[in-house]
Structures are given as C-alpha cells and as structure tokens.
PDB file of C-alpha atoms in Angstrom:
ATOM      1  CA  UNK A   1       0.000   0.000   0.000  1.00  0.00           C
ATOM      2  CA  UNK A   2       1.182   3.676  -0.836  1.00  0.00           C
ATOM      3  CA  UNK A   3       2.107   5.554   1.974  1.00  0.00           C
ATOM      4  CA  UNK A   4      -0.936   8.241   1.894  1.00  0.00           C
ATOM      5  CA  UNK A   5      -3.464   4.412   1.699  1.00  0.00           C
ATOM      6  CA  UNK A   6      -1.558   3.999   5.355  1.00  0.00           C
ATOM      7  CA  UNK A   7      -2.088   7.468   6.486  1.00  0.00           C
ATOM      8  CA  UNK A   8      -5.603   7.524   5.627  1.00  0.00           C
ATOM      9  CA  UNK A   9      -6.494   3.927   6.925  1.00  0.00           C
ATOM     10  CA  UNK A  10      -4.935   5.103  10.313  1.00  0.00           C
ATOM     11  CA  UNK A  11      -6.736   8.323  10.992  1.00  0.00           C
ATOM     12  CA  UNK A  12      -9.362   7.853  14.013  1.00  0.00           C
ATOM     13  CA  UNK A  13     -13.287   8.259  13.036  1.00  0.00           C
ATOM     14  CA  UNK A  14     -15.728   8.217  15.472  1.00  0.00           C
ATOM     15  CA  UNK A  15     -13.649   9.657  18.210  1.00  0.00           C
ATOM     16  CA  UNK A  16     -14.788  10.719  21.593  1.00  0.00           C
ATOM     17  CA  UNK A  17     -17.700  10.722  23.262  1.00  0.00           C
ATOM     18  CA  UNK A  18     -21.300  11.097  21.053  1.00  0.00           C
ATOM     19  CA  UNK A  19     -24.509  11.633  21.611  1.00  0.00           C
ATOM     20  CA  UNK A  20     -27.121   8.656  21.619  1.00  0.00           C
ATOM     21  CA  UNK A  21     -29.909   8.995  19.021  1.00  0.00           C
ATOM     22  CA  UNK A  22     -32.928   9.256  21.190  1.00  0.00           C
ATOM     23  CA  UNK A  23     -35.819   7.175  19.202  1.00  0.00           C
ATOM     24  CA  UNK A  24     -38.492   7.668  21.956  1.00  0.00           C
ATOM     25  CA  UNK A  25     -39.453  11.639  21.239  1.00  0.00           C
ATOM     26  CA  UNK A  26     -39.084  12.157  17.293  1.00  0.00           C
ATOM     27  CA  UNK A  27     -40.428  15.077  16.401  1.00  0.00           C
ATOM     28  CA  UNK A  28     -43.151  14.765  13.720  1.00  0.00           C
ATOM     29  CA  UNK A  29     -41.628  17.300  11.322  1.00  0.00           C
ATOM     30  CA  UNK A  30     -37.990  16.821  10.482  1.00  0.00           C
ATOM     31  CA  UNK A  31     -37.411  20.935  10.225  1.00  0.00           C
ATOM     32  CA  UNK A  32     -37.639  20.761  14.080  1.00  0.00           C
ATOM     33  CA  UNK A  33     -35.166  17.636  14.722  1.00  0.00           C
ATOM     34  CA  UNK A  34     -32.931  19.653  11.952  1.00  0.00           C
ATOM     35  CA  UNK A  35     -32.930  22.898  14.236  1.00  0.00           C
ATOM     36  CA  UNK A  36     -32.178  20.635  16.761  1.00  0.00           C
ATOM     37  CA  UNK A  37     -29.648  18.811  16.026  1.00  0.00           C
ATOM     38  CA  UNK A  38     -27.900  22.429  14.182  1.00  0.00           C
ATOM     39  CA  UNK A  39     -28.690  24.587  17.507  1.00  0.00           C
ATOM     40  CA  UNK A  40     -26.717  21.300  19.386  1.00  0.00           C
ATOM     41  CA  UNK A  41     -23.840  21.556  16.916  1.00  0.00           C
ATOM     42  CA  UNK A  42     -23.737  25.065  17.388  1.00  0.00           C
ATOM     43  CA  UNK A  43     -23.462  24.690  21.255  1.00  0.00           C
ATOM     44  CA  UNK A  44     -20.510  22.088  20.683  1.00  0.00           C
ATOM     45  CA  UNK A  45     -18.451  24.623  18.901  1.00  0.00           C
ATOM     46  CA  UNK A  46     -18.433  22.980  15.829  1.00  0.00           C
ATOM     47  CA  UNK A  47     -17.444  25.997  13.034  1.00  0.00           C
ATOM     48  CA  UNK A  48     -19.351  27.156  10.805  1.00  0.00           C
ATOM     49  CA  UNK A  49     -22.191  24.071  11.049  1.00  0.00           C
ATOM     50  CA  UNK A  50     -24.675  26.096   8.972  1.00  0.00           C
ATOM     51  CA  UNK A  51     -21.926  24.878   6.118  1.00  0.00           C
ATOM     52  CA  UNK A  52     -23.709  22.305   3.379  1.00  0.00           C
ATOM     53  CA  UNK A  53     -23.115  20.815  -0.004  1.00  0.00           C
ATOM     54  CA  UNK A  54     -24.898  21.634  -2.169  1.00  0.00           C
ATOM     55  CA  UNK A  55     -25.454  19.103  -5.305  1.00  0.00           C
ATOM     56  CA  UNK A  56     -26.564  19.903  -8.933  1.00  0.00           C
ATOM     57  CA  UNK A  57     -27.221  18.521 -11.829  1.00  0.00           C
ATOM     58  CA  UNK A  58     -27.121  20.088 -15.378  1.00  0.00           C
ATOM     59  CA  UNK A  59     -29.399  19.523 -18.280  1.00  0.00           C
ATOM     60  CA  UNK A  60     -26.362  16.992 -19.661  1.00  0.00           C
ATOM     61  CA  UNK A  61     -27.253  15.418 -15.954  1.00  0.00           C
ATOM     62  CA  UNK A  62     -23.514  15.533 -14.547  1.00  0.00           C
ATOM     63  CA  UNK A  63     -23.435  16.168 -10.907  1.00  0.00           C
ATOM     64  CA  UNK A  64     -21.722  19.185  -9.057  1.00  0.00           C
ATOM     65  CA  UNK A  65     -21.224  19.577  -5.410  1.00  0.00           C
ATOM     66  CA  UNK A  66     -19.722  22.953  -3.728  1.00  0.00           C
ATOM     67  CA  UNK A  67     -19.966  24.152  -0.293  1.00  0.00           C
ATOM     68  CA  UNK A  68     -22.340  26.873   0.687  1.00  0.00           C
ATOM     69  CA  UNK A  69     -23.871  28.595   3.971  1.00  0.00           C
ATOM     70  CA  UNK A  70     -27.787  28.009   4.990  1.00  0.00           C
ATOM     71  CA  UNK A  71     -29.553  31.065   5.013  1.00  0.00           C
ATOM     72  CA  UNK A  72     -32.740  29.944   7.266  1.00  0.00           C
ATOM     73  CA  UNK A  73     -34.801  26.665   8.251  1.00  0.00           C
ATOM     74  CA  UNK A  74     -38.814  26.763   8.969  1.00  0.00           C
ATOM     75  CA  UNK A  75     -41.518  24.738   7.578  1.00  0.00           C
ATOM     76  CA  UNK A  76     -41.132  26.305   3.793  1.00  0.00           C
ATOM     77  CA  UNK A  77     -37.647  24.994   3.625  1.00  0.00           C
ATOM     78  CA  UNK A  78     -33.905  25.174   3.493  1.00  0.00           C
ATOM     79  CA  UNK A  79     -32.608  28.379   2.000  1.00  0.00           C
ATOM     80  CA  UNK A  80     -29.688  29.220   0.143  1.00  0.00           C
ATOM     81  CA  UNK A  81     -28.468  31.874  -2.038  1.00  0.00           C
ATOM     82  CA  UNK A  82     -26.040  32.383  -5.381  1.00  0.00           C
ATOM     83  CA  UNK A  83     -25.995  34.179  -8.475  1.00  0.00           C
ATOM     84  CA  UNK A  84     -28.862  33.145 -11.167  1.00  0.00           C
ATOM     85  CA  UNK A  85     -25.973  33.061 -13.688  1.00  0.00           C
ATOM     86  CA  UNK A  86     -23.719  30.547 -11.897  1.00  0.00           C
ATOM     87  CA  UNK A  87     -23.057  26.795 -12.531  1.00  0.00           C
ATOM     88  CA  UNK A  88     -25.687  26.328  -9.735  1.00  0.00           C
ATOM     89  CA  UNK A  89     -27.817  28.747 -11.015  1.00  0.00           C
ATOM     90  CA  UNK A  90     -27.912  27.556 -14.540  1.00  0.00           C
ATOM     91  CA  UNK A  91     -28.522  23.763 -13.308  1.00  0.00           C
ATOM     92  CA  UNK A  92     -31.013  25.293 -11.169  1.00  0.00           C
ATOM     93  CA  UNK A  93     -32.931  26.708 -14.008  1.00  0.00           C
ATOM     94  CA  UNK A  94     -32.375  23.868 -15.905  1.00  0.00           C
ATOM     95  CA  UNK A  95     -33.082  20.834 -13.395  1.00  0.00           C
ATOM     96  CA  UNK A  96     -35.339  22.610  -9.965  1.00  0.00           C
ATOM     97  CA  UNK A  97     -34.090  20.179  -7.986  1.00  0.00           C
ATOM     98  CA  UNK A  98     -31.112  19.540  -5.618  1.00  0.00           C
ATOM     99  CA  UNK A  99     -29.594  17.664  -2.038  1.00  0.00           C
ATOM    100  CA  UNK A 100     -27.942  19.219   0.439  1.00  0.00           C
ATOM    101  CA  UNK A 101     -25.778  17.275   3.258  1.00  0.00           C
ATOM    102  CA  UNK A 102     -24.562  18.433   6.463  1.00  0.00           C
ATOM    103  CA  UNK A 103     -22.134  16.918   8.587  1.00  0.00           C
ATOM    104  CA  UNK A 104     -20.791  17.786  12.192  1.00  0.00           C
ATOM    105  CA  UNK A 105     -18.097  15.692  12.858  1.00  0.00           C
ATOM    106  CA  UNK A 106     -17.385  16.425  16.641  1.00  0.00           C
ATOM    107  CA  UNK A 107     -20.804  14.794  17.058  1.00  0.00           C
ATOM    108  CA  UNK A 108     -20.925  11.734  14.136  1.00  0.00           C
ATOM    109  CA  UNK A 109     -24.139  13.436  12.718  1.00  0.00           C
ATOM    110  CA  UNK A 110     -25.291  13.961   9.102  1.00  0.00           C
ATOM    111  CA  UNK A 111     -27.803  15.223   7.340  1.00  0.00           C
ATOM    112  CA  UNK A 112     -29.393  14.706   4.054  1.00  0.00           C
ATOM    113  CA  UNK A 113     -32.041  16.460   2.381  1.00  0.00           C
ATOM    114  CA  UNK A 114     -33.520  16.114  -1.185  1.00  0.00           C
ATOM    115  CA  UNK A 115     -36.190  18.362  -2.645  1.00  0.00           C
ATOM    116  CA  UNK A 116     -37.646  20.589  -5.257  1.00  0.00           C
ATOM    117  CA  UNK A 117     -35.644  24.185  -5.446  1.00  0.00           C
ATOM    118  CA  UNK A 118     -37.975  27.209  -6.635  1.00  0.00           C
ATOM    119  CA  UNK A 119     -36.434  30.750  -6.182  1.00  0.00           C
ATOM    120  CA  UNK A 120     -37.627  33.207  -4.464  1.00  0.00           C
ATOM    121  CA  UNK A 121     -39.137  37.040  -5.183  1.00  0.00           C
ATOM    122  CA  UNK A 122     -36.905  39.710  -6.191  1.00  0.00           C
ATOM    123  CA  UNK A 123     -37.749  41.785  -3.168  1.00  0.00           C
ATOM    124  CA  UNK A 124     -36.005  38.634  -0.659  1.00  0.00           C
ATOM    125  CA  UNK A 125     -33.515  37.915  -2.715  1.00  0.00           C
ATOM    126  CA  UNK A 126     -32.498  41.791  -2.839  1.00  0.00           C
ATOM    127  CA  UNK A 127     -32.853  41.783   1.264  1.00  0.00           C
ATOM    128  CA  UNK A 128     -31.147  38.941   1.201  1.00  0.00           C
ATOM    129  CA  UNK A 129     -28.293  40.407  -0.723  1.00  0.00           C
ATOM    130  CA  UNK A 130     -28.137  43.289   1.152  1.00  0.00           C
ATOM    131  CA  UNK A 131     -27.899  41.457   4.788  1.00  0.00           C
ATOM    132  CA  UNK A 132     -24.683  40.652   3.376  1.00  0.00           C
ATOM    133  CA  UNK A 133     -21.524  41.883   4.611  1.00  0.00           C
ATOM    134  CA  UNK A 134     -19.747  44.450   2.297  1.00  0.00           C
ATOM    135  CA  UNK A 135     -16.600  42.278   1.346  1.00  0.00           C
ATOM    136  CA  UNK A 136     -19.286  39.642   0.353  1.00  0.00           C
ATOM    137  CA  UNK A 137     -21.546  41.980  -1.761  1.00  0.00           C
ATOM    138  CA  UNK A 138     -18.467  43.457  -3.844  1.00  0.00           C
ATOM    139  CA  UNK A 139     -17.622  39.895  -4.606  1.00  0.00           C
ATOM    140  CA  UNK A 140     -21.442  38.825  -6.060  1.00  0.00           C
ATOM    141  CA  UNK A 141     -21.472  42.256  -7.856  1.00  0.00           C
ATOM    142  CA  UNK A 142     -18.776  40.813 -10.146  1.00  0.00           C
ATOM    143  CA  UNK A 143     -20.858  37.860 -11.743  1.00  0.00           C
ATOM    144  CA  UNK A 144     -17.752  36.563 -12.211  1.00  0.00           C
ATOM    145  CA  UNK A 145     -18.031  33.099 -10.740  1.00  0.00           C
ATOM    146  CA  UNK A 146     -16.085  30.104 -12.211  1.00  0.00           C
ATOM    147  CA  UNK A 147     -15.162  32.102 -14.802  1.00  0.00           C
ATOM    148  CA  UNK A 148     -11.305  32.114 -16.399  1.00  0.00           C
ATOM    149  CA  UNK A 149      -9.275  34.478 -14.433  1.00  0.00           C
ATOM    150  CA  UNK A 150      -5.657  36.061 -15.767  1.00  0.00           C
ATOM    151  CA  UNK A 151      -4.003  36.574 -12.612  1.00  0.00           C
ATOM    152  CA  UNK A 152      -4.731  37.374  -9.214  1.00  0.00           C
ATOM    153  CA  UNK A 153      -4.280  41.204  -9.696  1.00  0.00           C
ATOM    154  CA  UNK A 154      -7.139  41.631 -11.892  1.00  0.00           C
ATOM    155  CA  UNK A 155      -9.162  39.567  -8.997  1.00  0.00           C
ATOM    156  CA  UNK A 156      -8.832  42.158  -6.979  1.00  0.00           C
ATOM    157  CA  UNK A 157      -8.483  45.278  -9.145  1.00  0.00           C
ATOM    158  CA  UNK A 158     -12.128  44.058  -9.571  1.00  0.00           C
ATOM    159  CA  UNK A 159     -13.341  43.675  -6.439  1.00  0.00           C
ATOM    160  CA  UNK A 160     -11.529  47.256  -5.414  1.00  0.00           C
ATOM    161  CA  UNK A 161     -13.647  48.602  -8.291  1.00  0.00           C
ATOM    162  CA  UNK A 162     -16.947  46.575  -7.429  1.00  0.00           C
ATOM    163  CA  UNK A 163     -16.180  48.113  -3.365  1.00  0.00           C
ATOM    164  CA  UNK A 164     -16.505  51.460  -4.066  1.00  0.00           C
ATOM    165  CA  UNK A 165     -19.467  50.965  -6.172  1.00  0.00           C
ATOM    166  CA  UNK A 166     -20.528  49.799  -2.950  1.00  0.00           C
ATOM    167  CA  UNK A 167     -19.413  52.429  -0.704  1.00  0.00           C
ATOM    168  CA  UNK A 168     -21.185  55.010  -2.780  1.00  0.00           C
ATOM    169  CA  UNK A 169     -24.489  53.564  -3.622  1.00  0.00           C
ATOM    170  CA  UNK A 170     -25.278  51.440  -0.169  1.00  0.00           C
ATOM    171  CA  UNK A 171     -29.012  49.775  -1.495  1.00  0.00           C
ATOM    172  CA  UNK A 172     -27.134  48.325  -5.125  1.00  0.00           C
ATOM    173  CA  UNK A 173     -28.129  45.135  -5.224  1.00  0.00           C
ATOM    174  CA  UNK A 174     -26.373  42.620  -7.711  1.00  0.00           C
ATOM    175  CA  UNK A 175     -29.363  41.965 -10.442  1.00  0.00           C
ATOM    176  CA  UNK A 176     -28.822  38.053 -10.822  1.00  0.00           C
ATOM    177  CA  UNK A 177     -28.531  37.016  -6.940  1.00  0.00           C
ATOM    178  CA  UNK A 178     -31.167  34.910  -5.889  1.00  0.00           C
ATOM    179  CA  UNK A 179     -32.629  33.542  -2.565  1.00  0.00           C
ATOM    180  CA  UNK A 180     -33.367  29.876  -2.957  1.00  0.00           C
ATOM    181  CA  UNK A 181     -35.734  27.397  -1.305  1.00  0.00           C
ATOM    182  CA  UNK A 182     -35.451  23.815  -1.334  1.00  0.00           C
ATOM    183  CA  UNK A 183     -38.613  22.044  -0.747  1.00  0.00           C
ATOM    184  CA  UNK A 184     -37.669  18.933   1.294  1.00  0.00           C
ATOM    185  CA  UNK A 185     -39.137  15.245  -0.260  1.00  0.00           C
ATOM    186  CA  UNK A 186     -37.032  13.866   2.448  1.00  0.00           C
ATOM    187  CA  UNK A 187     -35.203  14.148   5.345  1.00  0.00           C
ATOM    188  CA  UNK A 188     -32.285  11.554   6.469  1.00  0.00           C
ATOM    189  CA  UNK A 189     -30.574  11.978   9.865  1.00  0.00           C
ATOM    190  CA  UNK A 190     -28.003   9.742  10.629  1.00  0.00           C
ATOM    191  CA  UNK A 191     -25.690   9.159  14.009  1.00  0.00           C
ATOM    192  CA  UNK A 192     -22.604   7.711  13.448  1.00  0.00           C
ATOM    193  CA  UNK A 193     -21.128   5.124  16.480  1.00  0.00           C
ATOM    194  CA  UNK A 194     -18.081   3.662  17.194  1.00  0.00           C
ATOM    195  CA  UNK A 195     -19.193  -0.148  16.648  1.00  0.00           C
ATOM    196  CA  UNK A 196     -20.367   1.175  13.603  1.00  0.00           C
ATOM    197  CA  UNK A 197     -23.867   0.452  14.611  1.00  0.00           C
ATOM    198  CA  UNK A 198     -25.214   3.540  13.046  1.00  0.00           C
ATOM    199  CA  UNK A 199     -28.537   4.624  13.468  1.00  0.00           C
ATOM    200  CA  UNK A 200     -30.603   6.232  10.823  1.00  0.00           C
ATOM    201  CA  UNK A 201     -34.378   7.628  10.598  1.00  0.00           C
ATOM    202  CA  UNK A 202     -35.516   9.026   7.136  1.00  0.00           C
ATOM    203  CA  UNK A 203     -38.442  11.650   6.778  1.00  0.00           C
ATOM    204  CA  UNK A 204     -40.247  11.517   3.889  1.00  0.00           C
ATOM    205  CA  UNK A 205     -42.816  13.778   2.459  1.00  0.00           C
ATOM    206  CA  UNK A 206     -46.639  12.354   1.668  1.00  0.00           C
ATOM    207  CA  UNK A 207     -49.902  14.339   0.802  1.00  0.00           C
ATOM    208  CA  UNK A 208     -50.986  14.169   4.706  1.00  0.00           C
ATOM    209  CA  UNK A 209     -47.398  15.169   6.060  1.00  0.00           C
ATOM    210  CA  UNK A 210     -44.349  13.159   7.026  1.00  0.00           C
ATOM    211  CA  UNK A 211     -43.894   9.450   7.468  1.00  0.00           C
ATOM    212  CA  UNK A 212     -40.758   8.384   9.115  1.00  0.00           C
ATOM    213  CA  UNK A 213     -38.796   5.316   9.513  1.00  0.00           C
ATOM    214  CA  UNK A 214     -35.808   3.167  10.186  1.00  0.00           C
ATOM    215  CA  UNK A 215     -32.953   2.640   7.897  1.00  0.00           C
ATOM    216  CA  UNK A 216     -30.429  -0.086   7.588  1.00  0.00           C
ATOM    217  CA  UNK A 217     -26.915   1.489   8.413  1.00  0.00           C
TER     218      UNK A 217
END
C-alpha cells in the first residue's frame, strides 16, 4: 500500500464521546429535529455548522457539489443563495431540484435532504443580498463566478472597483442574486457510532405530512 493508503487507513473516526440517538421523542416534522440537532452543533463549537453541499445537476445530468452557507430553516424549507448566472444557477434553471448534506463531525451526525428548489421574489432575494456583509456583496457584484481568471491582480483590481461601487451607492443590489428554497421530499438523519452500529431515521414527504422510519446502516 502507498504511503498516503496507510495514512488515511490510520486516521481515528468516530472519536470521543457522542450523543445517543434518542428514538423515543421524534419530532413529527424533520425541520424541528434539523434545528435541533444544528442549535446542538452550534453549542458544541463545531465551526461554521450552517456549512452544506450543495449538489446539482445540469441539463447533460452531470453532478456538481460545492460548499455553501444556509440562510434559514422553517416549515417552507432550506434556503440558500447564489448568483442566477452561476453553474448552480444555470442547473437550477435547468433541473429545480437539488440535495444538500450536512455533517458535524465532533458529534458523528449527518444530514441529508432532497427536494424541489424554486427561487424566491426579487424583493427577498435583494434583502437577502443586502444582509450581506460588504466584502461579500463586492464579490457577487462581479458575476464573475467560475469564470477564467488572468491573474490574481485583476481579482482584486475588480473587487476594489466593485467596493466602491458599494461604498457610494449602499441599497445596489447585484441583479442576478437569488434567494433559494429547497422544498424537502425527504429528510435523512443519521448518528454515526463507534461499533459502527449507526442509526438512521428518514423523513419523507406524503400528501398528509411526514412518514418516518428506520434505515439499515
């Protein structure tokens, strides 16, 4: 075996103590075990757990996965934001669908969610936009993203330029950003465990609300 195989077949998983996966008091709606279970990662100290991936697909059907941050949780859905005009954008248009996963390691605890993605008005996407902190609205101004780039120095010439746009019109909001809302079909929470005996309860959506149930690790 090549020495990285070794390296990676030694590094610990599972480590410490985790929480049990309390079966007795699931919530009927999976967006209040998810705001549990985030709020609890959040007390932990785990960094930046509102982080997710975010998976595509494009009209050719090839997957994509990138990392973004949730914007909110309630009954509607899981929201996210990007510009229309991005790779996620453009599969968005193309394909209104996508799965997000979280994962807080410090605890063994994932979460997957599948769903129907519809975007929403331009008046919350704009407040959305504008919520944002100044460094990150100069860089969605560009509608740039994934794009060839030169060097470095016109990175940054550009964002200089888009900053002082910025600084002297406060309320300019960059025309393609969108607020997104994914529509959850389901729900899978899973706790990792140390004998591997992993538990797992899956959510999923039917006309009269959720049904829930055990899956096999």
């Amino acid at each position: 075996m090549s020495d990285l195989r070794e390296i990676l077949r030694g590094i610990e998983v599972f480590s410490g103590e985790l929480p049990v996966f309390d079966l007795t008091d699931l919530p009927a709606d999976p967006h209040d075990l998810f705001t549990e279970w985030l709020l609890a990662a959040l007390r932990e100290g785990v960094r930046e757990p509102h982080a997710m991936t975010l998976s595509t697909a494009g009209p050719d059907g090839a997957p994509t996965a990138r990392v973004l941050i949730l914007k909110d949780v309630s009954r509607e859905g899981w929201q996210f934001a990007s510009g229309s005009g991005s790779r996620k954008g453009r599969d968005l248009a193309a394909r209104p669908a996508a799965a997000l996963t979280f994962y807080w390691p410090q605890s063994a605890r994932q979460v997957r969610v599948t769903g129907d993605v519809t975007p929403a008005t331009a008046e919350d996407s704009a407040a959305d936009f504008l919520a944002r902190s100044p460094a990150a609205r100069a860089e969605a101004l560009l509608g740039r993203q994934s794009e060839p780039l030169a060097d470095l120095t016109e990175r940054d010439t550009a964002v200089a330029a888009a900053t002082e746009r910025i600084t002297g019109d406060p309320g300019l909001v960059a025309p393609q950003w969108t607020l997104y809302t994914l529509r959850a079909r389901s729900v899978e929470f899973w706790q990792g465990d140390r004998e591997r005996r992993h538990t797992r309860v899956n959510y999923v959506r039917t006309d009269d609300g959720w049904d829930r149930g055990l899956l096999w690790p």
